[in-house]
Coordinates of C-alpha atoms and ligand atoms in Angstrom, one line a residue:
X231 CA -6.3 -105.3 13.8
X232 CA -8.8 -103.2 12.3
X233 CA -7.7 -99.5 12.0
X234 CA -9.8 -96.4 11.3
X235 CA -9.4 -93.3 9.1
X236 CA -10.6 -90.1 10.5
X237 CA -10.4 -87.4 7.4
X238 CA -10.5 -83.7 9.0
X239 CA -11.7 -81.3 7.1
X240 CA -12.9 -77.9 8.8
X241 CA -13.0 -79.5 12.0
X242 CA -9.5 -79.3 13.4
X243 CA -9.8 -80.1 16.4
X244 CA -10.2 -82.9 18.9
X245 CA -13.1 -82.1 21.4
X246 CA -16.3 -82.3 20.3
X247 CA -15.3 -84.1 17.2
X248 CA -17.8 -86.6 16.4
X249 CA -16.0 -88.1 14.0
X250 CA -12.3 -88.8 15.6
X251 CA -14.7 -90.2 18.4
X252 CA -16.2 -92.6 16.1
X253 CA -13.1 -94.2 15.5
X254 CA -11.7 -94.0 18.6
X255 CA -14.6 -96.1 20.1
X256 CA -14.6 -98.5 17.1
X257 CA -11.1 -99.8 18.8
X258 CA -8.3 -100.7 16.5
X259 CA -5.2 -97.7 15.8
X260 CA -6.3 -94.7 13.9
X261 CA -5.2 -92.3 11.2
X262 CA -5.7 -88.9 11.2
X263 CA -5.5 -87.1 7.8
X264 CA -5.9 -83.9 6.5
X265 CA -5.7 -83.4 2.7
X266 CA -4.8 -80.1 1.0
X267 CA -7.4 -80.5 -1.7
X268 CA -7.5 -78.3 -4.5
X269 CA -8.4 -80.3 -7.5
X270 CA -11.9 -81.8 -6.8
X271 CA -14.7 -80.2 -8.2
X272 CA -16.4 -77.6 -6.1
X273 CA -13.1 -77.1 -3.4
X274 CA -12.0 -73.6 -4.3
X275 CA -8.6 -73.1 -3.4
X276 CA -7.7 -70.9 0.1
X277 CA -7.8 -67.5 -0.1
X278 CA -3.7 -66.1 1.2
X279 CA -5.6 -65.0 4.8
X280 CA -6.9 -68.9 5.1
X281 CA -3.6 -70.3 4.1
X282 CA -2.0 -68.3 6.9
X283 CA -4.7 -69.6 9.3
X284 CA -4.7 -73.0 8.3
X285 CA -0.8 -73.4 8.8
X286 CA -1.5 -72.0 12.1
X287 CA -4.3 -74.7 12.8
X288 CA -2.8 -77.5 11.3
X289 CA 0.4 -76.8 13.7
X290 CA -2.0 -76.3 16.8
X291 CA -3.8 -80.0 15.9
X292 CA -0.5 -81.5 15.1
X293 CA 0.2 -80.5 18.7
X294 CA -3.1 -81.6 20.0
X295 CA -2.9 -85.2 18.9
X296 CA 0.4 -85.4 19.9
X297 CA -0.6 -85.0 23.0
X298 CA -3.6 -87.7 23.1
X299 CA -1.2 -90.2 20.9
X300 CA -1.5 -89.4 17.3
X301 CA 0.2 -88.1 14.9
X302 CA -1.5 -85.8 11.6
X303 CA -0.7 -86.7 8.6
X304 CA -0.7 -84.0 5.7
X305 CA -1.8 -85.5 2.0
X306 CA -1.9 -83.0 -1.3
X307 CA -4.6 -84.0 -3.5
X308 CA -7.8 -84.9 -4.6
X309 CA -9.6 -86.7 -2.2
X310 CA -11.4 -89.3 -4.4
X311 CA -7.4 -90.9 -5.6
X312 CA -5.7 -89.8 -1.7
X313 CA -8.1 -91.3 0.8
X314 CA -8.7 -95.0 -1.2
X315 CA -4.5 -94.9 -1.6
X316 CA -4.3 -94.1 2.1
X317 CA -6.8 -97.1 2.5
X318 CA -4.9 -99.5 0.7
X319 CA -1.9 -98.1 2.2
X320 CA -3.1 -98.7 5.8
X321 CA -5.4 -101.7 5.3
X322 CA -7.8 -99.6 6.9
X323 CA -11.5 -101.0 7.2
X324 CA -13.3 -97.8 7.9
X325 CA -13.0 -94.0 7.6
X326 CA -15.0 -91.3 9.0
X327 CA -15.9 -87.6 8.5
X328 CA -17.9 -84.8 10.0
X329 CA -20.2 -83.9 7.0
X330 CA -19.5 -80.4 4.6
X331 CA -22.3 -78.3 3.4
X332 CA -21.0 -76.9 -0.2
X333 CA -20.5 -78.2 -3.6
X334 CA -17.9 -80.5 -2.0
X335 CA -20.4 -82.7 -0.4
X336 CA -20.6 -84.4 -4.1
X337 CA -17.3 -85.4 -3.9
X338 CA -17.8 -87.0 -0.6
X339 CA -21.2 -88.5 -1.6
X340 CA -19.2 -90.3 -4.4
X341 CA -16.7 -91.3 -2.2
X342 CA -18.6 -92.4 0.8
X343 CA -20.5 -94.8 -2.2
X344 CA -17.3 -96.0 -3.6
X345 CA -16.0 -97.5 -0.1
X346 CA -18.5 -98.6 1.1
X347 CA -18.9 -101.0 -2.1
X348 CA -15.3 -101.7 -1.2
X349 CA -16.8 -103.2 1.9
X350 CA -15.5 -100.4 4.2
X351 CA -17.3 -99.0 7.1
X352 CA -17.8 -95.1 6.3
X353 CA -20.1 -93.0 8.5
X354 CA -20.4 -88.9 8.2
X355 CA -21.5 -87.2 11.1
X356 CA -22.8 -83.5 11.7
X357 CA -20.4 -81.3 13.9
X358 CA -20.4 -78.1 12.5
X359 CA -23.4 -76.7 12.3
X360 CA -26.5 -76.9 15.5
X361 CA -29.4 -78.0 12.8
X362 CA -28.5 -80.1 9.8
X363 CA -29.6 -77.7 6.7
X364 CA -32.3 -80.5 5.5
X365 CA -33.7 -80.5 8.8
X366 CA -35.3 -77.0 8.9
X367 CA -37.8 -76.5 6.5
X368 CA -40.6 -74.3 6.3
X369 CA -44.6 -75.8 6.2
X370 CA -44.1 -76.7 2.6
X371 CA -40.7 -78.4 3.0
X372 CA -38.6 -76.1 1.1
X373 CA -35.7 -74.4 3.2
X374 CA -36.4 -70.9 4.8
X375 CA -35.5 -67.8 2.5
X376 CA -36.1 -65.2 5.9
X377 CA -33.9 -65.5 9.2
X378 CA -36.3 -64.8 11.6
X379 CA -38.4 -67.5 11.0
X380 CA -35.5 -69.6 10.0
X381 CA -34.2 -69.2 13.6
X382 CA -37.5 -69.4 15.8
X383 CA -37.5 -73.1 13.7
X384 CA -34.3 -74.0 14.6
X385 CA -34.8 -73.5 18.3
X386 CA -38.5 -75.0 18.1
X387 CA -36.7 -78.1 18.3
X388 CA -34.8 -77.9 21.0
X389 CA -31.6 -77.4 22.5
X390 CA -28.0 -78.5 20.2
X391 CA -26.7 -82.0 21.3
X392 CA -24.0 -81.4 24.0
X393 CA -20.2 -81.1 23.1
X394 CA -18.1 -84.4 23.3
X395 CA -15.4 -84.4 25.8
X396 CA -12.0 -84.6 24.5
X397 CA -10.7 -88.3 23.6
X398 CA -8.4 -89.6 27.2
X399 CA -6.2 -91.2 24.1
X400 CA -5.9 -92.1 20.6
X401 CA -4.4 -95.3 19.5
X402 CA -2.6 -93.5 16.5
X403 CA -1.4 -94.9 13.6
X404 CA 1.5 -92.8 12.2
X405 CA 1.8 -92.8 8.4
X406 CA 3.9 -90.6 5.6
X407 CA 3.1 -87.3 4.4
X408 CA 4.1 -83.9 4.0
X409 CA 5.9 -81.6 5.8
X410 CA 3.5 -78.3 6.9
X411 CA 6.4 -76.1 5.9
X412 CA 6.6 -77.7 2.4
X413 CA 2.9 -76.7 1.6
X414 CA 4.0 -72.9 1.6
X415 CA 1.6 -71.7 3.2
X416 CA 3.2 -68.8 4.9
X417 CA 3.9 -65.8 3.0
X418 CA 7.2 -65.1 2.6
X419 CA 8.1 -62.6 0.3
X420 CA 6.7 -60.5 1.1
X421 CA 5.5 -61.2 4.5
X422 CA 2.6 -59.5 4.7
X423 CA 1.3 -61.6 8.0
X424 CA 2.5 -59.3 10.7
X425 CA -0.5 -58.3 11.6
X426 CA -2.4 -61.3 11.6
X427 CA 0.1 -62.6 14.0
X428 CA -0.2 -59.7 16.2
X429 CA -4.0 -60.4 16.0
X430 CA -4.7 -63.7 16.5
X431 CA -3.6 -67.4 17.9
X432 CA -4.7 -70.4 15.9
X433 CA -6.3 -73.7 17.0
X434 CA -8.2 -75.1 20.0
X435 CA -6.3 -73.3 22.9
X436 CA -6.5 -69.9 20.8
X437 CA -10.2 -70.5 20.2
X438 CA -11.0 -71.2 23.6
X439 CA -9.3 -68.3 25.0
X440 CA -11.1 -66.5 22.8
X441 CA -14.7 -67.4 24.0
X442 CA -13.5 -67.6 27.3
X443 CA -12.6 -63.2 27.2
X444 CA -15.7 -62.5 25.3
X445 CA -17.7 -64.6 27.6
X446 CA -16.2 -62.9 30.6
X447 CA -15.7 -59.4 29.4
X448 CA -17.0 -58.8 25.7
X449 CA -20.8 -60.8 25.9
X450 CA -22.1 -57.9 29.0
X451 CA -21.1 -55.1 26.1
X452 CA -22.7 -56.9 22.7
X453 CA -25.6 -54.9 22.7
X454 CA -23.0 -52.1 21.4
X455 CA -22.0 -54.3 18.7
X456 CA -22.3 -52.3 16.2
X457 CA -19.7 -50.2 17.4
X458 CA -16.5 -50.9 16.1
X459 CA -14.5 -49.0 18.0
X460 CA -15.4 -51.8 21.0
X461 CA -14.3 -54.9 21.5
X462 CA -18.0 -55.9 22.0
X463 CA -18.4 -58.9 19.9
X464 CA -16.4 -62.3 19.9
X465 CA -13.7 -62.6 16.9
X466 CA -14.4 -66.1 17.1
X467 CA -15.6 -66.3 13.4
X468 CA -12.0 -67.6 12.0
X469 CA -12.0 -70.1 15.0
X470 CA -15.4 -71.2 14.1
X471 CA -14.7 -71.5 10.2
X472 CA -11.7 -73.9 10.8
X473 CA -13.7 -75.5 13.7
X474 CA -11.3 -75.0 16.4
X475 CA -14.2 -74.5 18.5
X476 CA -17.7 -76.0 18.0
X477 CA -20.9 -74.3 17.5
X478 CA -22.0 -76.3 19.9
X479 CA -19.0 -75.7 22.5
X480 CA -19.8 -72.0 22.0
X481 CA -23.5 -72.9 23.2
X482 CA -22.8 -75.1 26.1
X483 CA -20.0 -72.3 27.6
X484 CA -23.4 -69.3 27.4
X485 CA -25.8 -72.0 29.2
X486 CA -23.2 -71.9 32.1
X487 CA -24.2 -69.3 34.6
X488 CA -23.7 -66.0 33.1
X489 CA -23.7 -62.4 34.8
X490 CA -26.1 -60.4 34.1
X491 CA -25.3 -58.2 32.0
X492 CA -23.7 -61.2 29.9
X493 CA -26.9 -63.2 30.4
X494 CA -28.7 -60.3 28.9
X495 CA -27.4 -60.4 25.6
X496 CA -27.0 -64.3 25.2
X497 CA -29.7 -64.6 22.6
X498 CA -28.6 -61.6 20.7
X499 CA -25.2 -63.4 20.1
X500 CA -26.8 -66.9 19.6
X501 CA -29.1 -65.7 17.1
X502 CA -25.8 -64.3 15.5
X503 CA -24.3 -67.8 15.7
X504 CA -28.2 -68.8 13.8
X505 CA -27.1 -66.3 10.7
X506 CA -24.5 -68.7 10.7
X507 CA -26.4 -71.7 10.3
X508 CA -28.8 -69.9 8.2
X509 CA -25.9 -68.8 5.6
X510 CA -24.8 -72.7 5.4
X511 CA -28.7 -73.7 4.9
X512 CA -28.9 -71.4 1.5
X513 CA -25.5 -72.7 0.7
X514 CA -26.6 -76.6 0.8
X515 CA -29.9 -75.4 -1.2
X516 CA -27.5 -73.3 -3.5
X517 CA -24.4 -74.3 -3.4
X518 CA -23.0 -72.1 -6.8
X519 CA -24.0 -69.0 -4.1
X520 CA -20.3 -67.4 -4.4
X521 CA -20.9 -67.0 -7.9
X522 CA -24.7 -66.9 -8.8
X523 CA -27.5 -64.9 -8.2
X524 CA -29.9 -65.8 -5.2
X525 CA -32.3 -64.2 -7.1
X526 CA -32.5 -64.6 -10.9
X527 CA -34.1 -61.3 -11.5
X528 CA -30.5 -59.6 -10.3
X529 CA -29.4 -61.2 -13.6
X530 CA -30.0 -58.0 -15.4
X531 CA -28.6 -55.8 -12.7
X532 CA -25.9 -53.3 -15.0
X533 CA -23.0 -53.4 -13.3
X534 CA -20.8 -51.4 -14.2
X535 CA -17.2 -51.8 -15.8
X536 CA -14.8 -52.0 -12.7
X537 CA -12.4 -49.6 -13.0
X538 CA -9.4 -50.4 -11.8
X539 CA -8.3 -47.1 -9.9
X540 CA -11.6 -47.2 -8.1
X541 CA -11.3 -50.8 -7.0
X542 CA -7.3 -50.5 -5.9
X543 CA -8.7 -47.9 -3.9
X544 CA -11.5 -50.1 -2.4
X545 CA -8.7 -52.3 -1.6
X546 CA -6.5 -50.1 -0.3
X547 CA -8.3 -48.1 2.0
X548 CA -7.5 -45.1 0.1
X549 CA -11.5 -43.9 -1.3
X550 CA -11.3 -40.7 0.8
X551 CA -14.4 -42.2 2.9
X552 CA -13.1 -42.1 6.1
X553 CA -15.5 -45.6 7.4
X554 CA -14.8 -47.2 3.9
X555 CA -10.9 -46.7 4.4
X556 CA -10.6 -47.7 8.1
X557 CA -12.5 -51.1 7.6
X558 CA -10.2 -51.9 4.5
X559 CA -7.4 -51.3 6.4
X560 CA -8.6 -53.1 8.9
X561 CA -9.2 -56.0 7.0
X562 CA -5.8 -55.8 5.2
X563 CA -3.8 -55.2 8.2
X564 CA -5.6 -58.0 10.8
X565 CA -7.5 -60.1 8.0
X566 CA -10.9 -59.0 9.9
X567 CA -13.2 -56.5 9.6
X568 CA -16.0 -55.5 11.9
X569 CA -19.4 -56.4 10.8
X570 CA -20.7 -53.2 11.0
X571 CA -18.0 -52.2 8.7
X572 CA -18.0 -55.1 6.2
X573 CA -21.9 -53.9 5.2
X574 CA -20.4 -50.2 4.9
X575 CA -17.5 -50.9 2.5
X576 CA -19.6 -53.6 0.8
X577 CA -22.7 -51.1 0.5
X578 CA -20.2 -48.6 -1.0
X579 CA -18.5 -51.2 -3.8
X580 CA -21.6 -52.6 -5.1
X581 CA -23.4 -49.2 -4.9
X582 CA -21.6 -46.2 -4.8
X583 CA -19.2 -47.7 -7.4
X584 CA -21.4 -49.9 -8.9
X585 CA -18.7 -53.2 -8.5
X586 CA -20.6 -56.5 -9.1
X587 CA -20.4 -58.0 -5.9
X588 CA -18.5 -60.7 -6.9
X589 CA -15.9 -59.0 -7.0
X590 CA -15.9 -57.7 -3.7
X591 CA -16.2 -61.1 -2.4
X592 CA -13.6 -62.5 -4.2
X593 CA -11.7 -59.7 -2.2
X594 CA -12.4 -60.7 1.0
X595 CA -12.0 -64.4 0.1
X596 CA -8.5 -63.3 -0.5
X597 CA -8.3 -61.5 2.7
X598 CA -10.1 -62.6 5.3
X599 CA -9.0 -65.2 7.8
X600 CA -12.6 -66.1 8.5
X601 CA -13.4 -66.0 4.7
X602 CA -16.4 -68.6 4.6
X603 CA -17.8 -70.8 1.7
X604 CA -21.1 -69.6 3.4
X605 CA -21.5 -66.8 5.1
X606 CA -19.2 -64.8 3.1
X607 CA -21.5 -65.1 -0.1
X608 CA -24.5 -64.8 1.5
X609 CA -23.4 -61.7 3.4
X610 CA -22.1 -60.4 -0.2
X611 CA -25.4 -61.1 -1.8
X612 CA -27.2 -59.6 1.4
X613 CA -25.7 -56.2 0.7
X614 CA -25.7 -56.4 -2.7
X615 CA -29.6 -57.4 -2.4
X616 CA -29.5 -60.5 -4.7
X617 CA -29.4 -62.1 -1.9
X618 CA -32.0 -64.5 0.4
X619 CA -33.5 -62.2 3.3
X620 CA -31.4 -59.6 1.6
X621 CA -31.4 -55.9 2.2
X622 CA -33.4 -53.9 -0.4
X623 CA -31.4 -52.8 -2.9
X624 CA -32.4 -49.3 -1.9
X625 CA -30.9 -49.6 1.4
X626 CA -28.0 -47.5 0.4
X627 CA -25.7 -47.2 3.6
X628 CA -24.4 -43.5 4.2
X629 CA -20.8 -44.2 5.0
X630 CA -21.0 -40.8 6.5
X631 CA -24.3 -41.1 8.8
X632 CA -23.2 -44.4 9.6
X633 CA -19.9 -43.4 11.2
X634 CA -21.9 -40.7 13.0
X635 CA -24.2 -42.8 14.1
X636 CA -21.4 -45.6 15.1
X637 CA -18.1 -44.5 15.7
X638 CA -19.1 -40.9 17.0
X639 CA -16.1 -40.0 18.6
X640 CA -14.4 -41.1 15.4
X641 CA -12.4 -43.4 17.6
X642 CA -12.4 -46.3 15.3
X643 CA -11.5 -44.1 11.8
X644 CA -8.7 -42.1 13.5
X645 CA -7.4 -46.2 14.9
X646 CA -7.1 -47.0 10.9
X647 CA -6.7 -43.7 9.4
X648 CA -4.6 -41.2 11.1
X649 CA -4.1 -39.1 8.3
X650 CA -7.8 -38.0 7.8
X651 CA -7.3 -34.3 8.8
X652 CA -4.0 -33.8 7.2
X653 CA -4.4 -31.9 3.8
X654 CA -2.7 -35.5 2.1
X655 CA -5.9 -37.5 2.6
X656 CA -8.4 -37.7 -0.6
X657 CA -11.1 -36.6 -1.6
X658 CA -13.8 -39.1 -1.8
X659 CA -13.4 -41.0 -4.9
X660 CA -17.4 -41.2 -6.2
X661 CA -20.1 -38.3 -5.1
X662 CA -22.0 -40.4 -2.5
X663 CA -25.4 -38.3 -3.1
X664 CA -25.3 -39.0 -7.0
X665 CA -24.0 -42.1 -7.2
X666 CA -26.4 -43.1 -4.8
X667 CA -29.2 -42.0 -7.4
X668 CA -27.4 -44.1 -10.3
X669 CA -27.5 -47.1 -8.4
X670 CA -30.9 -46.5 -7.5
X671 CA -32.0 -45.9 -11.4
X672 CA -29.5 -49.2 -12.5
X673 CA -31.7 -51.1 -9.9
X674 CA -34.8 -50.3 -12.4
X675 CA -33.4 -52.7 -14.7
X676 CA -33.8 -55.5 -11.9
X677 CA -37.7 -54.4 -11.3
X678 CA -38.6 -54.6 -15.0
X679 CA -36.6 -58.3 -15.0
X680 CA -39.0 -59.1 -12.2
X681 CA -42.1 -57.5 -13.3
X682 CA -44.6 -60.3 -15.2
Ligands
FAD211 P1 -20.0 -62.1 16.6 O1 -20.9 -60.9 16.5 O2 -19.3 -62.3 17.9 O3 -20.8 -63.4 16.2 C1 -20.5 -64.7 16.6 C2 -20.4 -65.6 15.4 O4 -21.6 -65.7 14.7 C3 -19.4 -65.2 14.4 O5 -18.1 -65.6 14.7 C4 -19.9 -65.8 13.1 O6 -19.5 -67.2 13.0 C5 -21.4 -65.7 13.3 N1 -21.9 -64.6 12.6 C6 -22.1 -63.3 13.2 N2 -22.7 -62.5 12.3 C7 -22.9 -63.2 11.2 C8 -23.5 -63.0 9.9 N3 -24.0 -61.8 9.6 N4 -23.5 -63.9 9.0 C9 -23.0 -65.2 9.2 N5 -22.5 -65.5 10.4 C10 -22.4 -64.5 11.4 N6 -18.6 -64.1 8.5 C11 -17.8 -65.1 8.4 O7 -17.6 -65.9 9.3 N7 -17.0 -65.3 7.2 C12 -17.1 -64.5 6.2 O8 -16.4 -64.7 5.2 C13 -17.9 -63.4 6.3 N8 -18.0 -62.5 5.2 C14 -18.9 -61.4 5.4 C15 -19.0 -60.5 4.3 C16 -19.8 -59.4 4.4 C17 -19.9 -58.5 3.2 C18 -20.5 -59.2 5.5 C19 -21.4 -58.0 5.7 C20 -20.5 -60.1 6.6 C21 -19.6 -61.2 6.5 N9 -19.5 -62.1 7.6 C22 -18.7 -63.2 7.5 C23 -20.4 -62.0 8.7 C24 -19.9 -61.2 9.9 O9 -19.4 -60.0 9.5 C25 -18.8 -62.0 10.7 O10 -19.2 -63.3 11.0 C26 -18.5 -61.3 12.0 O11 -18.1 -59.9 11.8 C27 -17.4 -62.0 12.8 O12 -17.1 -61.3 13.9 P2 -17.3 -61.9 15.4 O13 -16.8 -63.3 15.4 O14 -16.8 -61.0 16.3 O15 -18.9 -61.9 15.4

């Protein structure tokens, strides 16, 4: 009997997975494998945030499949050797994937080519994104460099597909692997994951839970999104890098009646969901975005020398900022940071300190559980102003004004940093006014580089 591979990637889940559907309607028993890849060119191994989600995930799917009749099975390894061993293995005469966006996509490119000459059946499908990158292109065909008209394109052409149901069964095929545990994923010493645990729930059920409070409670407030103090936008970002819920899940639950108040703000928090898709569309067009400039001309941007006190206390939450210390605690303590917050603290490394912005997002690569191939670049660059649709560089956010302006009660500082009035808690670590101005005159070096 002809059996199927379905090889999950950042899709882990089972509804809405075009993919595992595939191969459930081709007939025949099928395999579902997930492979811890760190060797093939362009994967860049999990930040420790993502390792603690994806044990979480994986778990949650195990669980899932389980349930339908499948098991999961866990392979180390690059995928060009795993997946044709696993087909020789199994005898299987197809194998399916939903499609990736980054540099990875060569390796499935070369692998798609090499079974199919094999004279398998492979098919890719798109399930993690609305609109397919190559899709949306401006008049002249190239992709769009500005979100606004970026998005009004990708809802000219209409509404997302709807979401799949989830499978009534799988036919699984149970095959060898490893053991979760044995990937060490966890940390253990020390176990820094407290927080995250006290933060969050992994997989489908946790993702849908999720939507289901912001859509009932959060969505009526996201016009305060800004303030983090609020629980006024989603948190489904880690749920949606890991594809425990679907973009297009997310859209079918706001086209069910809404309140008003909900209804209100439902194209506010879909065009969140487009910066999203626009992120992935500059990553398919560029996919060395984590560590090259979007713009050439920020080549001869003089970064400083990162010194290492002032980056530990980045890190640490320990600048003597008061926003620029709550959001790193944040992040270090829950593995997510508030939007609002991540362009404050990002504003104040690659400005007020002068920090490449590399760095930085190496940082939160490390330490966020939504840390994204995509958007976390392209929100790096964004700040930093090397960036597509970026901020001017001489948009200097005013940690200070900005927590008046957003946390005006203080609510949200006081939550991270209790200590802030005691006589223990530091001065800030750079003047904000001059440093300011010596970011502004480094920036020169970028005009000139762009200048004819
Ligand atoms: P909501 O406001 O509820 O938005 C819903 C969803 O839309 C989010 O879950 C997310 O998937 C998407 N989204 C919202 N804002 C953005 C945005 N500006 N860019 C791209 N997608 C967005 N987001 C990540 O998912 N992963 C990252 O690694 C990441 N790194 C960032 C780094 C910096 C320096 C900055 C400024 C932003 C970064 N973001 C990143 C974008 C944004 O901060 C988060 O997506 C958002 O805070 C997640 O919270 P939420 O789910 O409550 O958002």
């Amino acid at each position: 009997m002809n059996s199927s591979i379905v090889w999950l990637r950042d899709d882990l889940r089972v509804a809405d997975n075009p993919a595992l559907t595939a191969a459930i309607e081709r007939g025949g028993r099928v395999v579902v494998v997930y492979l811890l890849d760190e060797e093939s060119p362009g994967s860049r191994p999990l930040g420790g945030a993502s390792r603690w989600w994806l044990h979480g995930s994986l778990s949650a799917l195990a669980d899932d499949l389980a349930d339908l009749g499948a098991s999961l099975t866990l392979r180390r390894g690059a995928a060009g050797t795993v997946i044709p061993s696993l087909v020789a293995e199994t005898g299987a005469t197809a194998v399916f994937w939903n499609r990736r966006y980054g540099a990875v996509r060569d390796v499935d490119a070369a692998l798609k080519s090499r079974l199919t000459d094999l004279g398998l059946v492979v098919s890719s499908f798109g399930a993690s994104l609305l609109y397919e990158p190559w899709r949306i292109t401006s008049g002249s065909g190239e992709p769009y460099r500005v979100f606004t008209p970026f998005w009004r394109a990708c809802l000219a052409t209409g509404d997302p597909r709807p979401p799949l149901p989830t499978p009534a069964s799988i036919e699984g095929l149970a095959v060898d692997g490893d053991a979760l545990d044995d990937w060490g994923l966890l940390p253990t010493r020390p176990d820094w994951a407290e927080g995250l645990r006290a933060s969050w729930v992994p997989g489908s059920e946790g993702a849908h839970d999720r939507l289901e409070q912001f859509v009932e409670h959060g969505l009526a407030l996201y016009h305060r999104r800004d303030e983090p103090a609020l629980e006024a936008t989603s948190r489904l970002s880690p749920h949606l890098r890991f594809g425990e819920v679907s973009p297009h899940q997310v859209w079918s639950r706001l086209h069910e009646p809404l309140a008003p108040e909900a209804q209100a703000n439902r194209a506010k928090f879909l065009s969140e969901i487009g910066w999203r898709e626009f992120s992935y569309t500059i990553l398919f067009a560029r996919p060395d975005l984590a560590t090259a400039n979007y713009r050439p001309e920020f080549d001869a941007f003089p970064w400083g020398d990162t010194e290492p006190e002032h980056l530990a206390a980045w890190q640490q939450g320990r600048t003597g900022v008061p926003m620029v210390d709550a959001g790193m605690r944040e992040l270090w303590s829950s593995g997510w940071m508030h939007n609002r917050v991540r362009m404050i603290v990002a504003s104040f490394l690659t400005k007020n300190l002068l920090v490449d912005w590399r760095v930085g997002e190496a940082w939160f690569w490390d330490t966020l559980v939504d840390a994204d191939e995509a958007s976390n670049a392209a929100s790096w660059q964004w700040v930093a102003g090397s960036g597509a649709d970026a901020a001017p560089y001489f948009r200097v956010f005013n940690p200070m004004l900005q927590a008046q302006k957003f946390d005006p009660e203080s609510e949200y500082v006081r939550r991270w940093v209790p200590e802030i009035d005691s006589p223990d808690y530091p001065t800030p670590i750079v003047d904000l006014a001059a440093s300011r101005t010596e970011a502004l005159a480094a920036y020169d070096a970028v005009k000139a580089a762009k200048s004819p």
